[in-house]
Each structure stands twice: as C-alpha cells, then as structure tokens.
Coordinates of C-alpha atoms in Angstrom, one line a residue:
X30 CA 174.2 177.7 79.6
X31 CA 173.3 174.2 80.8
X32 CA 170.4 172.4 79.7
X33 CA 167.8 172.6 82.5
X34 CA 164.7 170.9 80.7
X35 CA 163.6 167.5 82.6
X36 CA 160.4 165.4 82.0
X37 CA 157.8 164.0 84.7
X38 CA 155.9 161.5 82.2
X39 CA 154.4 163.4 79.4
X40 CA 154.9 166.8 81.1
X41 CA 157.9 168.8 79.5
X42 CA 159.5 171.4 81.9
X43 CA 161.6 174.2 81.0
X44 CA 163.5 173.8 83.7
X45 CA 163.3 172.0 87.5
X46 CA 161.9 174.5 89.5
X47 CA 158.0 174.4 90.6
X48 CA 156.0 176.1 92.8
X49 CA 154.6 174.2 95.4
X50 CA 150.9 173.6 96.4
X51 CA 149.3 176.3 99.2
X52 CA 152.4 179.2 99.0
X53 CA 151.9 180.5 95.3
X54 CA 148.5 181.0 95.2
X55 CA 147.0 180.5 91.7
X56 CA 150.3 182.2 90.2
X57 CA 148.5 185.2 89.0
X58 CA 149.4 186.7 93.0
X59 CA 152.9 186.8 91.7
X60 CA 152.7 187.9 88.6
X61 CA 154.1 191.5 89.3
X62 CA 157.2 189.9 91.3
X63 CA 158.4 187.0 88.5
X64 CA 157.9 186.0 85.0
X65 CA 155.6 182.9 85.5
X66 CA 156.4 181.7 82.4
X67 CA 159.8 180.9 83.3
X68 CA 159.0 178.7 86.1
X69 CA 159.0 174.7 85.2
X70 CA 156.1 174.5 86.6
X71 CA 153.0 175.6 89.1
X72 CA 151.0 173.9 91.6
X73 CA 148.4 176.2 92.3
X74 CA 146.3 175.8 95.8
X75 CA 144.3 172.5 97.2
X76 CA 141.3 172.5 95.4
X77 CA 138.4 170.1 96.4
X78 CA 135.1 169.0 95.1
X79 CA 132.9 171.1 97.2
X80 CA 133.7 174.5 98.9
X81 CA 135.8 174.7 102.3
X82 CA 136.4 176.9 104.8
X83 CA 139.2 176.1 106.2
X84 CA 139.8 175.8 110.0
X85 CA 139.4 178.9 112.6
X86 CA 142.3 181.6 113.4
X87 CA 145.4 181.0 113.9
X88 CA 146.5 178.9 111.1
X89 CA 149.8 179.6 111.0
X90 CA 152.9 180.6 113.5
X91 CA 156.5 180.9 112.9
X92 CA 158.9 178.5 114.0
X93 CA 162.4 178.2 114.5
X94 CA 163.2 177.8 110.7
X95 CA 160.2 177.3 109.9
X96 CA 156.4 177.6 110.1
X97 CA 153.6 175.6 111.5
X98 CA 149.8 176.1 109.4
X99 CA 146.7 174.7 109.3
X100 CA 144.7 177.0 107.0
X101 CA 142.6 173.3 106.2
X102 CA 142.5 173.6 102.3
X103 CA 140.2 176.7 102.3
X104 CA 139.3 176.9 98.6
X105 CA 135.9 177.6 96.6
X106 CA 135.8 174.2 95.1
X107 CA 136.3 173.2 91.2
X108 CA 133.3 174.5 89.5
X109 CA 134.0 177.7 90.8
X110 CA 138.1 177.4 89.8
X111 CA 136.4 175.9 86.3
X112 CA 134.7 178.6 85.9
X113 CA 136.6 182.0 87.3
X114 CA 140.0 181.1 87.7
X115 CA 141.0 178.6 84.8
X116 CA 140.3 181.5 82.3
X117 CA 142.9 183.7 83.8
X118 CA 145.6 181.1 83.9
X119 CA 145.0 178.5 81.2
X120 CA 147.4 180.9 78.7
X121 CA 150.5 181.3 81.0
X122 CA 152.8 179.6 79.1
X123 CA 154.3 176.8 81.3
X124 CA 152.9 173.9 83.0
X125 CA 149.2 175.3 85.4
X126 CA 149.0 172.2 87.5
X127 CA 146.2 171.9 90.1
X128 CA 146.4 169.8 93.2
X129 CA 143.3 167.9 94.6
X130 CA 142.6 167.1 98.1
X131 CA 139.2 165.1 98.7
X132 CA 137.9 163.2 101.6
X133 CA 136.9 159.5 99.8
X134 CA 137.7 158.4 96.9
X135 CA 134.7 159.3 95.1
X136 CA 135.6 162.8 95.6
X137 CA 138.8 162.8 94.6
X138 CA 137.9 160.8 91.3
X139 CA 135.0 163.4 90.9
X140 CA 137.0 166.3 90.8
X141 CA 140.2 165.0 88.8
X142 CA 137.3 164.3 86.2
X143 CA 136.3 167.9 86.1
X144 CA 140.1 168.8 85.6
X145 CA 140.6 166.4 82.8
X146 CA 138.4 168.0 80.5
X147 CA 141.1 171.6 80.8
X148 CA 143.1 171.6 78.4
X149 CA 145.4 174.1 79.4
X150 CA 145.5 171.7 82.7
X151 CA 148.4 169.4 82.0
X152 CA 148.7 167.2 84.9
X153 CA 147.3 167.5 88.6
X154 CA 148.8 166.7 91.8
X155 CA 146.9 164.4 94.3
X156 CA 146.9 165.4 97.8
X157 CA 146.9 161.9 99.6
X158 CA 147.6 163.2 103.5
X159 CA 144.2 164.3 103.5
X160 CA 141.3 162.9 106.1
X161 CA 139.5 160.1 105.2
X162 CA 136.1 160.4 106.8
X163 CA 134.8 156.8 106.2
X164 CA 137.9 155.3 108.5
X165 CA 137.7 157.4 111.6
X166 CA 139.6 160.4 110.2
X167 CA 143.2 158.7 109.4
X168 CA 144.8 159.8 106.9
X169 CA 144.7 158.6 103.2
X170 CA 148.3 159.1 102.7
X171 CA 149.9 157.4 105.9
X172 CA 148.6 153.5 104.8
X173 CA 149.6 151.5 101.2
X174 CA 145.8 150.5 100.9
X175 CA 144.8 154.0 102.0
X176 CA 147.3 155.9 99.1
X177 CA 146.4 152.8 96.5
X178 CA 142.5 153.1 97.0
X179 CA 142.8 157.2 96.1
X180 CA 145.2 156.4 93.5
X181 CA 143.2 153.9 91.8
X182 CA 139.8 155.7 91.8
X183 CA 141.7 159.1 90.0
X184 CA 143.5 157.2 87.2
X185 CA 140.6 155.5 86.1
X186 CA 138.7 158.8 85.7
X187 CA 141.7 161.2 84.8
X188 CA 144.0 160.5 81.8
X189 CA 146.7 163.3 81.6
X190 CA 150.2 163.2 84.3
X191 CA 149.1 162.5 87.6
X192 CA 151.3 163.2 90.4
X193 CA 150.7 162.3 94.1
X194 CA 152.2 164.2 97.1
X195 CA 153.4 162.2 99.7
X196 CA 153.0 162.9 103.6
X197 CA 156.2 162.0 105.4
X198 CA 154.0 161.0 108.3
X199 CA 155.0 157.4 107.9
X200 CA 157.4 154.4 109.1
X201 CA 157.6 153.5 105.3
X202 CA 157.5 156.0 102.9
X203 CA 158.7 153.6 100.0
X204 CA 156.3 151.0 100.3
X205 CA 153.5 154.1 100.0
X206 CA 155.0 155.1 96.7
X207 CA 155.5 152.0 95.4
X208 CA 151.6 151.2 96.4
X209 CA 151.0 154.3 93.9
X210 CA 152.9 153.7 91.1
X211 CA 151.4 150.4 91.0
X212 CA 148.0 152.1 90.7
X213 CA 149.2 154.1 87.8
X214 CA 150.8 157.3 89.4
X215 CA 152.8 158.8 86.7
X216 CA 155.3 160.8 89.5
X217 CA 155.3 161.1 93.2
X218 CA 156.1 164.6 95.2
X219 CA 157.4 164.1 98.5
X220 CA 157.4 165.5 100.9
X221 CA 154.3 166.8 102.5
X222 CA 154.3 169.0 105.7
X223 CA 155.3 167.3 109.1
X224 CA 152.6 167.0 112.1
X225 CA 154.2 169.6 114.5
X226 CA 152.3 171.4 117.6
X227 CA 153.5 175.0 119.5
X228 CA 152.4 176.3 122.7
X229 CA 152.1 179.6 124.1
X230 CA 153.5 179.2 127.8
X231 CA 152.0 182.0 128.7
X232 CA 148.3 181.5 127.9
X233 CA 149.2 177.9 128.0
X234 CA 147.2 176.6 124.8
X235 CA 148.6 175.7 121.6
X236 CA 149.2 178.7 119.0
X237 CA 147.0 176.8 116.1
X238 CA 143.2 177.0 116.8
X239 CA 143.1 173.4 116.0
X240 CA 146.2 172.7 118.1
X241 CA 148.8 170.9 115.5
X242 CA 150.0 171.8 112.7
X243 CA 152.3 171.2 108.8
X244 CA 155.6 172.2 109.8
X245 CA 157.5 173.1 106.7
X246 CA 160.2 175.5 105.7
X247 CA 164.4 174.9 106.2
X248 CA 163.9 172.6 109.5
X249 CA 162.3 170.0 107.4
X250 CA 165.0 169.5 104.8
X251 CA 167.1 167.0 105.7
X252 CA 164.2 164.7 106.8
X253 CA 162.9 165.3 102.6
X254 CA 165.9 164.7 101.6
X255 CA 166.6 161.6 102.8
X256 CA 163.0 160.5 102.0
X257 CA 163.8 161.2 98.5
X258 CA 166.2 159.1 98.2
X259 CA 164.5 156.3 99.7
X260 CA 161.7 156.7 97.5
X261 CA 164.3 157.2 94.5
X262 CA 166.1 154.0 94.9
X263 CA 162.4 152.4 95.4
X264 CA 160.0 153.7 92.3
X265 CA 160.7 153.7 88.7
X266 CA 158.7 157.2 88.0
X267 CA 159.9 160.0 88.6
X268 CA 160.3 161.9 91.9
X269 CA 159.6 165.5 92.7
X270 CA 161.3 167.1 96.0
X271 CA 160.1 169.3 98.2
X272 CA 160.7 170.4 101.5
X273 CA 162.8 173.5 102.8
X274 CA 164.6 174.9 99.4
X275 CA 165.2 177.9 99.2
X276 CA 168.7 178.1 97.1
X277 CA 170.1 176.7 94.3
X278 CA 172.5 174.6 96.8
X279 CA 169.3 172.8 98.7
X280 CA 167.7 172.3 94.9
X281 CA 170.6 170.6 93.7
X282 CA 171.0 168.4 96.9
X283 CA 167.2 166.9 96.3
X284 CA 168.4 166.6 92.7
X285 CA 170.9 164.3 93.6
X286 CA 169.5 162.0 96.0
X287 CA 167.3 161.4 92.9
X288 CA 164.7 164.0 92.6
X289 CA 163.7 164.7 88.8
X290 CA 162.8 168.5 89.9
X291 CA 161.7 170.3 93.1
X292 CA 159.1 172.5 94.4
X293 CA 159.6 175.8 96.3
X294 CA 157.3 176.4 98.8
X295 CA 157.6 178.3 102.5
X296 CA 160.6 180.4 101.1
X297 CA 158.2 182.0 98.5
X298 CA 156.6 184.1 101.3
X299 CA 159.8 185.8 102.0
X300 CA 161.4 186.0 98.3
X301 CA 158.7 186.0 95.3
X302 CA 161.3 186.0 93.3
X303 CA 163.3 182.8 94.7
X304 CA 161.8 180.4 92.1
X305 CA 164.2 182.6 89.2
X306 CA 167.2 182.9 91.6
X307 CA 167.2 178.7 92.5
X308 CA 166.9 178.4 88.8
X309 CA 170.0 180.5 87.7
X310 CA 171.8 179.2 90.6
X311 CA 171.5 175.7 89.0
X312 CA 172.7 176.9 85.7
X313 CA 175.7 178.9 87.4
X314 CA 176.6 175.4 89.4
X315 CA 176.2 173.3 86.6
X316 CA 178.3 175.9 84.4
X317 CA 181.3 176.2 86.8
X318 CA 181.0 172.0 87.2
X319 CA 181.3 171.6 83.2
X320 CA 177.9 170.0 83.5
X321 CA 175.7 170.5 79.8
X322 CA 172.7 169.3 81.2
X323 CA 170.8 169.4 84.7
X324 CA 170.1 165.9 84.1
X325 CA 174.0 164.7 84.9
X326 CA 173.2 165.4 88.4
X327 CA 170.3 163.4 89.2
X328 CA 170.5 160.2 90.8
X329 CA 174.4 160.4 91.0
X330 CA 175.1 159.4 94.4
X331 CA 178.1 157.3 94.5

C-alpha cells in the first residue's frame, strides 16, 4: 500500500480525499454510509456570521452532467454551530474544517475569530465568490482587490490553516490566487461552482427561483482542471481541486496538474460512499504504477 498522507500547511491528511463544502453536510449525515474518520478531510456547509435563509424554491435542477443550485448559504450562523453542532463533531478523528461565507470583510473576519478559538477546528475554508454588499453586489472572489481585502481582514484575526475557495468566474484566476497568498492564505481550493441558468420552455421561466445558478458536477471538470494547473504553476501554497470527481481516475488527473488533494462534492449525492472508493482507487493506481507515495504524482506534468 502506497503512502497517501499529503500536507496543506500545518494540516496533516491521512490521505487526499475531502469532502467538499454544501454536499456533506456537517459529516455526521453520513455517518451510517462511511467511516468519517477515514476521509483526509471535511468541509462542512457555508457558515456565516448571522443566520440565512437561503433563497426561495427551486434551488436546484439537474443538468446534463450535472446540477445547477442556488440554496444561498442557508445555515443558522456560528454561535449556533458553536454551540450545537461543534460538540458532536469536534472528536471525529480527522481534519472538521468549516467554510465561511460573509458579506464584508468585517463579517468574514468576525466569524473566522469565533472559529479560531475550536480547537478541534483545524483550519477553515474561506468562501470568497460571495456578494459583497458595499460594491453593488459583485462578487468578492471575481477581483485581486476584492479576494485580497477578504483575505487580509481573516488572517489577521484567525491564526490556524486558512484555505480560500476560488470562483472560476474570472478572466484570471492566477492573478486572484496569487492576490491571496500574498495576504497570507496558507492553500487555495479551486474551483467554485460556475454561473449557469436553465429554462423551462414550457412555462418559459428559468427553473431556479432566482433564475441562475452553480453549475457543478462532471460537466465542469475539464474547465477545474485546467484552472488547477494555471494556479499550480502560479502560487507556491498548495492547491486543493475540486470540480466533477467522482473516481479515482478524475482525482488523480487534478493531482497531477498540481493539486496537493481534492474535494468530492456533487457525486456524494449519488454514492455516500465515493469518498472511500476515490481513495482506494488511488492506492490501487499508484500500486499497479510502482508508485510508494501519492506524492510522486503531483505536479508531474512533463
């Protein structure tokens, strides 16, 4: 058996394999399907400052290889994840990461605050495609002064691994994570869900109550992949994939174009188990391939 332990800053993963924000709930949701603590790592849903919604119904609709949502970060805000959810996860034993979403910086910087003082919180992940309110709505993530100001505001309130999730909603997606690792990210995740719309032709409106959508799931993989790279070859810190995995094959493909370790996301909803299977179809590859250790096979385009 290969070695399949990597390291995003301080963070120590049992393997490269995470959950990603929005599909895996708080982990405890799956806990009958997989052994969580066998997973490198999970990103458990948005959580912001104050209590959301989330946007009307629908919020999600299938799509040719994929899905279109807009559930709109519905979450009951940190102190209430402080104080009722953190107790029934802080003991799983691998790496409970939360991901923050905010709309200013103030309330980003607020809330990583809160989720430094967990200590069973290793790291958080910062949601930069979010709104920003004080500029007209555009968001954070899709400027290199917009992703630095959010950046800059968390690490000088949060100490542990920071990661920030990029949105692929850009010309330049380098220059973005270059802008945030010179504000002190520690890794970047990339990529976000694409802006996608569907219509029914029949009712003639869109299918999402607020019209557009993320579009994530297999459709989206060769557009992460490539952005993976780009940020790869562009950042020192290390880079998390994401974007339509869902087996061993489309892990080990982000792995090369220089991701450090993935996230599963849309392909949880129809295998809880996938997260396992990528993993042991990494080993298997790397076995057959006389690889000892997963980390051979990053970076090693020719």
């Amino acid at each position: 058996m290969a070695d399949l332990s990597v390291k995003i800053n301080n963070l120590q993963l049992k393997n490269p394999v995470m959950t990603a924000s929005g599909t895996f709930g708080y982990g405890l949701e799956f806990a009958d399907f997989v052994p969580l603590e066998e997973i490198g790592g999970i990103i458990v849903k948005g959580t912001t400052l104050e209590p959301r919604e989330g946007n009307d119904y629908p919020r999600m609709v299938e799509t040719p290889q994929g899905m279109l949502n807009c559930v709109g970060l519905q979450n009951k805000g940190v102190d209430y994840f402080i104080k009722h959810i953190y107790p029934q996860i802080k003991d799983i034993d691998t790496n409970m990461i939360v991901n923050v979403s905010g709309n200013s910086p103030e309330t980003y910087a607020e809330t990583a605050e809160k989720l430094d003082a967990l200590e069973g919180i290793p790291a958080i992940e910062v949601n930069i495609s979010c709104p920003n309110v004080k500029e007209g709505g555009m968001s954070f993530g899709v400027t290199c002064s917009g992703a630095a100001s959010i950046v800059k505001a968390v690490r000088q309130h949060y100490h542990k691994t920071m990661i920030v999730k990029l949105s692929p909603n850009v010309t330049d997606i380098a220059s973005i994570a270059r802008a945030c690792e010179d504000e002190g990210a520690d890794s970047v995740s990339l990529i976000n869900t694409l802006m996608g719309m569907a219509i029914d032709i029949e009712c003639r409106r869109p299918k999402l109550s607020i019209r557009t959508g993320g579009l994530s799931g297999p459709a989206v993989k060769p557009v992460a992949v490539r952005m993976v790279n780009d940020v790869a070859k562009a950042v020192k810190i290390p880079v998390i994939g994401l974007g339509g995995i869902s087996t061993a094959e489309d892990a080990i493909e982000f792995l090369m174009a220089g991701a450090t370790a993935v996230q599963i996301g849309t392909a949880n909803f129809l295998d809880p188990q996938v997260t396992i299977k990528v993993r042991d179809g990494i080993n298997d590859w790397l076995d057959r391939h006389g690889c000892k250790s997963v980390t051979e096979i990053i970076n090693c385009l020719a």
